[in-house]
Amino acid sequence: MSPPARRAPSTPSAHSSASSRTFIQQRPDLDATIRRLTAFAEVGADGLYAPYPPDLDALTAIVTAAAPTPVNVLISPADKVLTVAELRKAGVKRISVGPALYTHTVGALEQAAKALVMGDLTAATTGISFERISELLARGKN
């Protein structure tokens, strides 16, 4: 199935996001985080962001306090990775993957290098085909 065609916006627009990085800066004060985010919402932020709240309860409290302003989450709360359905149920409107795809790729590269060091050429050279890479690159030209 082909992805939907991308359309240029009919009119230019801007989106303002505001973040409170208390959790990521090792200052896990939920009340302070909520105060900051709701203050940003009150002055017109289009979206709010608090990377790595400690757990789902904290995330839900942030989403509830910020409503109706949408809240973005970086993958999941800090305590465990949740499913998209669980995050949506909590009211999250946007999920960022941050460096997750990069670190996943580097992990695969490390495994391939270890296989080569051990003399396993098959394991080290198994991966996506050049044909598939070409298909993916061609999709971006549309």
CSV table of C-alpha atoms in Angstrom, one decimal, residues 26-113:
chain,number,residue,atom,x,y,z
A,26,GLN,CA,16.9,15.4,37.0
A,27,ARG,CA,14.4,17.8,38.7
A,28,PRO,CA,11.4,15.5,38.9
A,29,ASP,CA,8.9,18.0,40.2
A,30,LEU,CA,5.5,17.1,38.6
A,31,ASP,CA,3.7,20.2,40.1
A,32,ALA,CA,6.4,22.5,38.7
A,33,THR,CA,6.2,20.8,35.3
A,34,ILE,CA,2.5,21.2,35.2
A,35,ARG,CA,2.7,24.9,36.3
A,36,ARG,CA,5.2,25.6,33.5
A,37,LEU,CA,3.2,23.8,30.8
A,38,THR,CA,-0.1,25.3,31.7
A,39,ALA,CA,1.5,28.7,31.7
A,40,PHE,CA,2.8,28.1,28.2
A,41,ALA,CA,-0.7,26.9,27.1
A,42,GLU,CA,-2.3,30.0,28.6
A,43,VAL,CA,-0.1,32.3,26.5
A,44,GLY,CA,-1.0,30.4,23.3
A,45,ALA,CA,1.4,27.5,22.9
A,46,ASP,CA,0.1,25.1,20.2
A,47,GLY,CA,1.7,22.0,21.7
A,48,LEU,CA,3.4,21.1,25.0
A,49,TYR,CA,6.3,18.8,25.7
A,50,ALA,CA,7.7,17.3,28.9
A,51,PRO,CA,10.3,14.7,28.0
A,52,TYR,CA,10.4,11.5,30.1
A,53,PRO,CA,7.7,11.9,32.8
A,54,PRO,CA,8.4,9.3,35.4
A,55,ASP,CA,5.4,7.1,34.8
A,56,LEU,CA,1.9,6.9,33.1
A,57,ASP,CA,0.2,8.6,36.1
A,58,ALA,CA,2.5,11.6,35.7
A,59,LEU,CA,1.9,11.7,32.0
A,60,THR,CA,-1.8,11.5,32.4
A,61,ALA,CA,-1.7,14.3,35.0
A,62,ILE,CA,0.2,16.5,32.5
A,63,VAL,CA,-2.2,15.7,29.7
A,64,THR,CA,-5.3,16.4,31.9
A,65,ALA,CA,-3.9,19.7,33.3
A,66,ALA,CA,-2.9,20.9,29.8
A,67,ALA,CA,-6.1,20.1,28.1
A,68,PRO,CA,-7.2,21.1,25.5
A,69,THR,CA,-3.6,21.9,24.4
A,70,PRO,CA,-2.1,18.8,22.9
A,71,VAL,CA,0.8,17.1,24.7
A,72,ASN,CA,3.8,15.5,23.0
A,73,VAL,CA,5.7,12.6,24.5
A,74,LEU,CA,9.2,11.3,23.8
A,75,ILE,CA,8.5,7.6,23.1
A,76,SER,CA,7.0,6.9,26.6
A,77,PRO,CA,7.3,7.7,30.3
A,78,ALA,CA,10.7,6.9,31.8
A,79,ASP,CA,9.6,3.8,33.6
A,80,LYS,CA,8.5,1.7,30.6
A,81,VAL,CA,7.8,1.8,26.9
A,82,LEU,CA,4.1,1.9,26.2
A,83,THR,CA,2.2,1.1,23.0
A,84,VAL,CA,0.8,3.8,20.8
A,85,ALA,CA,-2.7,2.7,21.9
A,86,GLU,CA,-1.8,3.2,25.6
A,87,LEU,CA,-0.3,6.6,24.9
A,88,ARG,CA,-3.4,7.7,22.9
A,89,LYS,CA,-5.7,6.4,25.7
A,90,ALA,CA,-3.7,8.6,28.1
A,91,GLY,CA,-4.5,11.6,25.8
A,92,VAL,CA,-1.1,12.0,24.1
A,93,LYS,CA,-1.6,13.7,20.7
A,94,ARG,CA,2.0,13.4,19.3
A,95,ILE,CA,4.7,10.8,19.9
A,96,SER,CA,8.3,11.6,19.1
A,97,VAL,CA,10.8,8.8,18.7
A,98,GLY,CA,13.9,11.0,19.3
A,99,PRO,CA,17.1,9.1,18.7
A,100,ALA,CA,15.4,5.7,18.9
A,101,LEU,CA,15.7,4.8,15.2
A,102,TYR,CA,19.3,6.0,15.1
A,103,THR,CA,20.3,4.0,18.2
A,104,HIS,CA,18.5,0.9,16.8
A,105,THR,CA,20.5,1.3,13.6
A,106,VAL,CA,23.7,1.6,15.4
A,107,GLY,CA,22.9,-1.5,17.4
A,108,ALA,CA,22.4,-3.5,14.2
A,109,LEU,CA,25.7,-2.1,12.9
A,110,GLU,CA,27.4,-3.2,16.1
A,111,GLN,CA,26.0,-6.7,15.8
A,112,ALA,CA,27.1,-7.0,12.2
A,113,ALA,CA,30.6,-5.8,13.1
